[in-house]
């Protein structure tokens, strides 16, 4: 029976991987958001973050993962985690086409992995998810999917849309984000390289989720064990173990590193490795001269020192915007354009909440129909690195759309009812009439007002020129950025733009007066 | 009482009592200043639904076969600029666009392609305006207007401010080009009409806003004269245009203008809207460039009340 476990694992993993890929293929945000919501429900870190966010739907996916781990070890790592499955794909092809590789048992990098886990938890305790942002495998994979896979998807669409019966549209490419690309490509290279050379090395030395679930696996009900009574120590299981956790000399399996991939079971000719095989009575004791696997005594103390250091670091990082503010020089500071700050997407409540919850998986970036959501660099401060912001050079926020809130798996962006989205003020409009085309060129424009969904920017008669110029009403402005996007002024910069609200507010409703119209019998010409 | 007066009064009464619907199939041609023998330059229709008025209008223009020959590739350019539902009248009415596509197909068009370089995100505009569905069910095809590759540089020889721009290649290659703007208020260009609607077939229109918008609109009108312009004045956005804030900006005026002359069509539209034609500067500028005439009296106009 246990021989089939691997096949089942592969099948489930393929399904989950496909679900994640579909979730990140929604370039125009046209898929029903329930697809993303259900496909990503079991992603550990997002689910846990969402659980602790009031105002979101109950998110217990991470509890399911924990229960699964108590049952049979790190099932999450081999069947649900997209980065884990990606590594398995790399390893699969490496085995198929690469030079022969016999994997060996390796010592656990306990200090490294537990330090990272402790630091990650400490950062969270001090309101910074920076390390989750950088290291969470789902977030890493999300960025890879958004910035590397989606462009490929669009390229393929470009080649295929001419074929009529496919019913494809020609799609424009999303704006290129350098920061998004660097993070995605860097991690893709690193993880792929680690997988190609050391198997699931990332999962067992860096990944905080892997380390945490590995620690839980110590208490699993079912564990992968070697039946010492029947094991011939042929070493076939060890040779295929991509977690390098089978110690054939001692006939032991390090359950904290075992990712429950079940690759070892079908290769064992005497069926001596599998779940709870240890219940068979041991005949042979471990050979003298080998040490059992245990965390070294000094480790706790070393981890404690790391924790203190991390505490200081996380406190320093929790103060946002310091770094970004220093960059702007004195002259620019006087111009509000250079001090307008990063605008956060609707549904975050405040920039603080966004930074506290977002792990930068970029699902919102990938699904945003207008692509106004783009990764930030240091705009939110170091602890908000790579977190999405509204980029009004790329586009503006669509009035009737709240795709980002619908899909966000972490609760960083909370879905708003349509009426509330229509009034949620991300920032306020600011007009520098001296740079406006109507003033500087003396010709008609109105691009800003044209795009404004609430008419917070309205065209009114300007000086006796016979022209109209924009007039702003920040009270009814929602900060969607349509005016800023559309403004054609460039000298020295846009004449109209959005100054970010750190705390989002509710705008006033635009006033409506009734229009009178009487139908006439005659044509007016 | 003359027959004409009788009909006008009866129609007026039925409008007042709300009885009149677009299916009332009676048409009356009246009030021509100039009864020419040549082709009709303009048809003005009032009182019906967007599709019903087009049926009458195109018939009076001489039928779609006057413009579309069998095997032609037709490009229809409605205003699909905004992600708003039809009742907001920020986009051309989908019933009208669907009807136009249907007539083109009936006249034997090989392909009817519809697109706009939208302001809001295009897939949402196409969908929520109702135009995508109307076009598809009438046998036409929606094309993206946001694919930069499809825009090719052209010279505007007669242009004063706009000397060159980039135009969607479908407009350049199409046998027939039908321009279907929606009549509405416009914060920048005063009114959005036939000529303003052509901003949706160019790529770099931001440049226009920077270099004398009215002159650029007039300049571009010299590039390719649409074979037919249909101005949708069924629901009319009277203020806060071109996007509008809510349905409170919209009045159900039930007009439609069909014309081969953009300047004439736009002049007539300003009169329907109730704005001084001189305030929409690009109309006069276009007349100066020889795009068309503002003198409606010189034209062969048919007026139809449905």
mmCIF file with all atom_site columns, C-alpha atoms in Angstrom, chain A residues 237-361:
data_model
loop_
_atom_site.group_PDB
_atom_site.id
_atom_site.type_symbol
_atom_site.label_atom_id
_atom_site.label_alt_id
_atom_site.label_comp_id
_atom_site.label_asym_id
_atom_site.label_entity_id
_atom_site.label_seq_id
_atom_site.pdbx_PDB_ins_code
_atom_site.Cartn_x
_atom_site.Cartn_y
_atom_site.Cartn_z
_atom_site.occupancy
_atom_site.B_iso_or_equiv
_atom_site.pdbx_formal_charge
_atom_site.auth_seq_id
_atom_site.auth_comp_id
_atom_site.auth_asym_id
_atom_site.auth_atom_id
_atom_site.pdbx_PDB_model_num
ATOM 1   C CA . UNK A 1 237 ? 16.591 4.928  -0.265 1.00 0.00 ? 237 UNK A CA 1
ATOM 2   C CA . UNK A 1 238 ? 19.404 7.236  0.785  1.00 0.00 ? 238 UNK A CA 1
ATOM 3   C CA . UNK A 1 239 ? 20.465 7.613  -2.831 1.00 0.00 ? 239 UNK A CA 1
ATOM 4   C CA . UNK A 1 240 ? 17.078 9.021  -3.847 1.00 0.00 ? 240 UNK A CA 1
ATOM 5   C CA . UNK A 1 241 ? 16.417 11.103 -0.750 1.00 0.00 ? 241 UNK A CA 1
ATOM 6   C CA . UNK A 1 242 ? 16.363 14.717 -1.972 1.00 0.00 ? 242 UNK A CA 1
ATOM 7   C CA . UNK A 1 243 ? 16.165 15.948 1.616  1.00 0.00 ? 243 UNK A CA 1
ATOM 8   C CA . UNK A 1 244 ? 19.442 14.146 2.434  1.00 0.00 ? 244 UNK A CA 1
ATOM 9   C CA . UNK A 1 245 ? 17.834 12.983 5.657  1.00 0.00 ? 245 UNK A CA 1
ATOM 10  C CA . UNK A 1 246 ? 18.171 9.193  5.501  1.00 0.00 ? 246 UNK A CA 1
ATOM 11  C CA . UNK A 1 247 ? 21.111 7.943  7.491  1.00 0.00 ? 247 UNK A CA 1
ATOM 12  C CA . UNK A 1 248 ? 21.501 4.406  6.260  1.00 0.00 ? 248 UNK A CA 1
ATOM 13  C CA . UNK A 1 249 ? 24.471 3.685  8.509  1.00 0.00 ? 249 UNK A CA 1
ATOM 14  C CA . UNK A 1 250 ? 22.320 4.158  11.577 1.00 0.00 ? 250 UNK A CA 1
ATOM 15  C CA . UNK A 1 251 ? 19.124 3.209  9.807  1.00 0.00 ? 251 UNK A CA 1
ATOM 16  C CA . UNK A 1 252 ? 17.551 6.446  10.902 1.00 0.00 ? 252 UNK A CA 1
ATOM 17  C CA . UNK A 1 253 ? 15.493 9.128  9.224  1.00 0.00 ? 253 UNK A CA 1
ATOM 18  C CA . UNK A 1 254 ? 15.670 12.747 10.346 1.00 0.00 ? 254 UNK A CA 1
ATOM 19  C CA . UNK A 1 255 ? 11.967 13.514 10.534 1.00 0.00 ? 255 UNK A CA 1
ATOM 20  C CA . UNK A 1 256 ? 12.573 17.261 10.864 1.00 0.00 ? 256 UNK A CA 1
ATOM 21  C CA . UNK A 1 257 ? 14.035 17.313 7.379  1.00 0.00 ? 257 UNK A CA 1
ATOM 22  C CA . UNK A 1 258 ? 11.922 14.608 5.757  1.00 0.00 ? 258 UNK A CA 1
ATOM 23  C CA . UNK A 1 259 ? 9.482  16.326 3.385  1.00 0.00 ? 259 UNK A CA 1
ATOM 24  C CA . UNK A 1 260 ? 7.173  13.309 3.036  1.00 0.00 ? 260 UNK A CA 1
ATOM 25  C CA . UNK A 1 261 ? 7.893  12.877 -0.658 1.00 0.00 ? 261 UNK A CA 1
ATOM 26  C CA . UNK A 1 262 ? 7.864  9.087  -0.333 1.00 0.00 ? 262 UNK A CA 1
ATOM 27  C CA . UNK A 1 263 ? 10.546 8.682  -3.004 1.00 0.00 ? 263 UNK A CA 1
ATOM 28  C CA . UNK A 1 264 ? 12.301 6.175  -0.708 1.00 0.00 ? 264 UNK A CA 1
ATOM 29  C CA . UNK A 1 265 ? 9.420  3.733  -0.463 1.00 0.00 ? 265 UNK A CA 1
ATOM 30  C CA . UNK A 1 266 ? 9.160  2.326  -3.994 1.00 0.00 ? 266 UNK A CA 1
ATOM 31  C CA . UNK A 1 267 ? 12.918 1.834  -4.306 1.00 0.00 ? 267 UNK A CA 1
ATOM 32  C CA . UNK A 1 268 ? 13.169 -0.337 -1.202 1.00 0.00 ? 268 UNK A CA 1
ATOM 33  C CA . UNK A 1 269 ? 13.213 -3.952 -2.303 1.00 0.00 ? 269 UNK A CA 1
ATOM 34  C CA . UNK A 1 270 ? 12.463 -5.311 1.129  1.00 0.00 ? 270 UNK A CA 1
ATOM 35  C CA . UNK A 1 271 ? 9.753  -2.772 2.051  1.00 0.00 ? 271 UNK A CA 1
ATOM 36  C CA . UNK A 1 272 ? 11.734 -1.695 5.080  1.00 0.00 ? 272 UNK A CA 1
ATOM 37  C CA . UNK A 1 273 ? 11.194 2.034  4.855  1.00 0.00 ? 273 UNK A CA 1
ATOM 38  C CA . UNK A 1 274 ? 7.884  3.783  5.285  1.00 0.00 ? 274 UNK A CA 1
ATOM 39  C CA . UNK A 1 275 ? 5.408  5.157  7.749  1.00 0.00 ? 275 UNK A CA 1
ATOM 40  C CA . UNK A 1 276 ? 5.830  3.745  11.264 1.00 0.00 ? 276 UNK A CA 1
ATOM 41  C CA . UNK A 1 277 ? 8.051  0.891  10.262 1.00 0.00 ? 277 UNK A CA 1
ATOM 42  C CA . UNK A 1 278 ? 9.839  1.421  13.554 1.00 0.00 ? 278 UNK A CA 1
ATOM 43  C CA . UNK A 1 279 ? 7.075  -0.462 15.312 1.00 0.00 ? 279 UNK A CA 1
ATOM 44  C CA . UNK A 1 280 ? 8.715  -3.613 14.062 1.00 0.00 ? 280 UNK A CA 1
ATOM 45  C CA . UNK A 1 281 ? 11.066 -4.823 16.694 1.00 0.00 ? 281 UNK A CA 1
ATOM 46  C CA . UNK A 1 282 ? 14.677 -3.899 16.158 1.00 0.00 ? 282 UNK A CA 1
ATOM 47  C CA . UNK A 1 283 ? 17.052 -6.823 15.876 1.00 0.00 ? 283 UNK A CA 1
ATOM 48  C CA . UNK A 1 284 ? 20.156 -4.897 15.195 1.00 0.00 ? 284 UNK A CA 1
ATOM 49  C CA . UNK A 1 285 ? 21.352 -1.987 17.274 1.00 0.00 ? 285 UNK A CA 1
ATOM 50  C CA . UNK A 1 286 ? 23.188 0.948  15.832 1.00 0.00 ? 286 UNK A CA 1
ATOM 51  C CA . UNK A 1 287 ? 26.827 0.365  15.207 1.00 0.00 ? 287 UNK A CA 1
ATOM 52  C CA . UNK A 1 288 ? 29.113 1.797  17.817 1.00 0.00 ? 288 UNK A CA 1
ATOM 53  C CA . UNK A 1 289 ? 30.933 4.986  16.990 1.00 0.00 ? 289 UNK A CA 1
ATOM 54  C CA . UNK A 1 290 ? 28.001 6.806  15.370 1.00 0.00 ? 290 UNK A CA 1
ATOM 55  C CA . UNK A 1 291 ? 26.125 9.539  17.081 1.00 0.00 ? 291 UNK A CA 1
ATOM 56  C CA . UNK A 1 292 ? 22.357 9.730  17.196 1.00 0.00 ? 292 UNK A CA 1
ATOM 57  C CA . UNK A 1 293 ? 20.781 12.818 15.664 1.00 0.00 ? 293 UNK A CA 1
ATOM 58  C CA . UNK A 1 294 ? 20.092 15.417 18.264 1.00 0.00 ? 294 UNK A CA 1
ATOM 59  C CA . UNK A 1 295 ? 20.308 19.135 18.500 1.00 0.00 ? 295 UNK A CA 1
ATOM 60  C CA . UNK A 1 296 ? 23.636 19.991 19.998 1.00 0.00 ? 296 UNK A CA 1
ATOM 61  C CA . UNK A 1 297 ? 23.625 21.306 23.517 1.00 0.00 ? 297 UNK A CA 1
ATOM 62  C CA . UNK A 1 298 ? 25.187 24.639 22.700 1.00 0.00 ? 298 UNK A CA 1
ATOM 63  C CA . UNK A 1 299 ? 22.570 25.358 20.090 1.00 0.00 ? 299 UNK A CA 1
ATOM 64  C CA . UNK A 1 300 ? 19.968 26.809 22.432 1.00 0.00 ? 300 UNK A CA 1
ATOM 65  C CA . UNK A 1 301 ? 22.448 29.316 23.803 1.00 0.00 ? 301 UNK A CA 1
ATOM 66  C CA . UNK A 1 302 ? 23.649 30.305 20.369 1.00 0.00 ? 302 UNK A CA 1
ATOM 67  C CA . UNK A 1 303 ? 20.077 30.736 19.204 1.00 0.00 ? 303 UNK A CA 1
ATOM 68  C CA . UNK A 1 304 ? 19.384 32.938 22.192 1.00 0.00 ? 304 UNK A CA 1
ATOM 69  C CA . UNK A 1 305 ? 22.216 35.285 21.214 1.00 0.00 ? 305 UNK A CA 1
ATOM 70  C CA . UNK A 1 306 ? 20.938 35.390 17.652 1.00 0.00 ? 306 UNK A CA 1
ATOM 71  C CA . UNK A 1 307 ? 17.520 36.229 19.026 1.00 0.00 ? 307 UNK A CA 1
ATOM 72  C CA . UNK A 1 308 ? 18.853 39.221 20.962 1.00 0.00 ? 308 UNK A CA 1
ATOM 73  C CA . UNK A 1 309 ? 20.660 40.487 17.879 1.00 0.00 ? 309 UNK A CA 1
ATOM 74  C CA . UNK A 1 310 ? 17.557 39.972 15.785 1.00 0.00 ? 310 UNK A CA 1
ATOM 75  C CA . UNK A 1 311 ? 15.463 41.820 18.298 1.00 0.00 ? 311 UNK A CA 1
ATOM 76  C CA . UNK A 1 312 ? 17.576 44.910 17.921 1.00 0.00 ? 312 UNK A CA 1
ATOM 77  C CA . UNK A 1 313 ? 17.550 44.600 14.140 1.00 0.00 ? 313 UNK A CA 1
ATOM 78  C CA . UNK A 1 314 ? 13.808 44.136 13.876 1.00 0.00 ? 314 UNK A CA 1
ATOM 79  C CA . UNK A 1 315 ? 13.179 47.166 16.049 1.00 0.00 ? 315 UNK A CA 1
ATOM 80  C CA . UNK A 1 316 ? 15.348 49.296 13.843 1.00 0.00 ? 316 UNK A CA 1
ATOM 81  C CA . UNK A 1 317 ? 13.593 48.015 10.738 1.00 0.00 ? 317 UNK A CA 1
ATOM 82  C CA . UNK A 1 318 ? 10.133 48.556 12.084 1.00 0.00 ? 318 UNK A CA 1
ATOM 83  C CA . UNK A 1 319 ? 10.529 52.286 11.586 1.00 0.00 ? 319 UNK A CA 1
ATOM 84  C CA . UNK A 1 320 ? 9.465  52.815 7.983  1.00 0.00 ? 320 UNK A CA 1
ATOM 85  C CA . UNK A 1 321 ? 10.259 55.502 5.471  1.00 0.00 ? 321 UNK A CA 1
ATOM 86  C CA . UNK A 1 322 ? 13.446 56.732 7.147  1.00 0.00 ? 322 UNK A CA 1
ATOM 87  C CA . UNK A 1 323 ? 15.674 55.499 4.376  1.00 0.00 ? 323 UNK A CA 1
ATOM 88  C CA . UNK A 1 324 ? 13.513 56.803 1.564  1.00 0.00 ? 324 UNK A CA 1
ATOM 89  C CA . UNK A 1 325 ? 13.182 60.218 3.134  1.00 0.00 ? 325 UNK A CA 1
ATOM 90  C CA . UNK A 1 326 ? 16.897 60.735 3.297  1.00 0.00 ? 326 UNK A CA 1
ATOM 91  C CA . UNK A 1 327 ? 17.224 60.243 -0.443 1.00 0.00 ? 327 UNK A CA 1
ATOM 92  C CA . UNK A 1 328 ? 15.200 63.291 -1.440 1.00 0.00 ? 328 UNK A CA 1
ATOM 93  C CA . UNK A 1 329 ? 17.361 66.347 -1.346 1.00 0.00 ? 329 UNK A CA 1
ATOM 94  C CA . UNK A 1 330 ? 16.542 69.720 0.146  1.00 0.00 ? 330 UNK A CA 1
ATOM 95  C CA . UNK A 1 331 ? 15.505 71.487 -3.046 1.00 0.00 ? 331 UNK A CA 1
ATOM 96  C CA . UNK A 1 332 ? 13.118 68.750 -4.065 1.00 0.00 ? 332 UNK A CA 1
ATOM 97  C CA . UNK A 1 333 ? 11.576 68.632 -0.642 1.00 0.00 ? 333 UNK A CA 1
ATOM 98  C CA . UNK A 1 334 ? 9.963  72.018 -1.103 1.00 0.00 ? 334 UNK A CA 1
ATOM 99  C CA . UNK A 1 335 ? 8.013  70.721 -4.090 1.00 0.00 ? 335 UNK A CA 1
ATOM 100 C CA . UNK A 1 336 ? 5.130  68.556 -2.827 1.00 0.00 ? 336 UNK A CA 1
ATOM 101 C CA . UNK A 1 337 ? 5.466  66.409 -5.952 1.00 0.00 ? 337 UNK A CA 1
ATOM 102 C CA . UNK A 1 338 ? 8.640  64.853 -4.571 1.00 0.00 ? 338 UNK A CA 1
ATOM 103 C CA . UNK A 1 339 ? 7.095  64.378 -1.167 1.00 0.00 ? 339 UNK A CA 1
ATOM 104 C CA . UNK A 1 340 ? 3.797  62.836 -2.219 1.00 0.00 ? 340 UNK A CA 1
ATOM 105 C CA . UNK A 1 341 ? 4.716  59.474 -0.732 1.00 0.00 ? 341 UNK A CA 1
ATOM 106 C CA . UNK A 1 342 ? 3.803  55.948 -1.796 1.00 0.00 ? 342 UNK A CA 1
ATOM 107 C CA . UNK A 1 343 ? 0.095  55.352 -2.373 1.00 0.00 ? 343 UNK A CA 1
ATOM 108 C CA . UNK A 1 344 ? -1.207 52.054 -1.021 1.00 0.00 ? 344 UNK A CA 1
ATOM 109 C CA . UNK A 1 345 ? -4.001 50.104 -2.763 1.00 0.00 ? 345 UNK A CA 1
ATOM 110 C CA . UNK A 1 346 ? -7.614 50.399 -1.567 1.00 0.00 ? 346 UNK A CA 1
ATOM 111 C CA . UNK A 1 347 ? -8.583 48.046 1.253  1.00 0.00 ? 347 UNK A CA 1
ATOM 112 C CA . UNK A 1 348 ? -5.385 48.272 3.310  1.00 0.00 ? 348 UNK A CA 1
ATOM 113 C CA . UNK A 1 349 ? -6.820 50.780 5.770  1.00 0.00 ? 349 UNK A CA 1
ATOM 114 C CA . UNK A 1 350 ? -3.386 52.196 6.392  1.00 0.00 ? 350 UNK A CA 1
ATOM 115 C CA . UNK A 1 351 ? 0.107  51.815 5.033  1.00 0.00 ? 351 UNK A CA 1
ATOM 116 C CA . UNK A 1 352 ? 1.086  50.386 8.414  1.00 0.00 ? 352 UNK A CA 1
ATOM 117 C CA . UNK A 1 353 ? -1.420 47.550 8.040  1.00 0.00 ? 353 UNK A CA 1
ATOM 118 C CA . UNK A 1 354 ? -0.182 46.799 4.539  1.00 0.00 ? 354 UNK A CA 1
ATOM 119 C CA . UNK A 1 355 ? 3.446  46.512 5.645  1.00 0.00 ? 355 UNK A CA 1
ATOM 120 C CA . UNK A 1 356 ? 2.432  44.393 8.642  1.00 0.00 ? 356 UNK A CA 1
ATOM 121 C CA . UNK A 1 357 ? 0.591  41.851 6.533  1.00 0.00 ? 357 UNK A CA 1
ATOM 122 C CA . UNK A 1 358 ? 2.002  41.796 3.022  1.00 0.00 ? 358 UNK A CA 1
ATOM 123 C CA . UNK A 1 359 ? 4.645  39.213 2.143  1.00 0.00 ? 359 UNK A CA 1
ATOM 124 C CA . UNK A 1 360 ? 4.883  40.513 -1.425 1.00 0.00 ? 360 UNK A CA 1
ATOM 125 C CA . UNK A 1 361 ? 3.615  37.415 -3.212 1.00 0.00 ? 361 UNK A CA 1
#
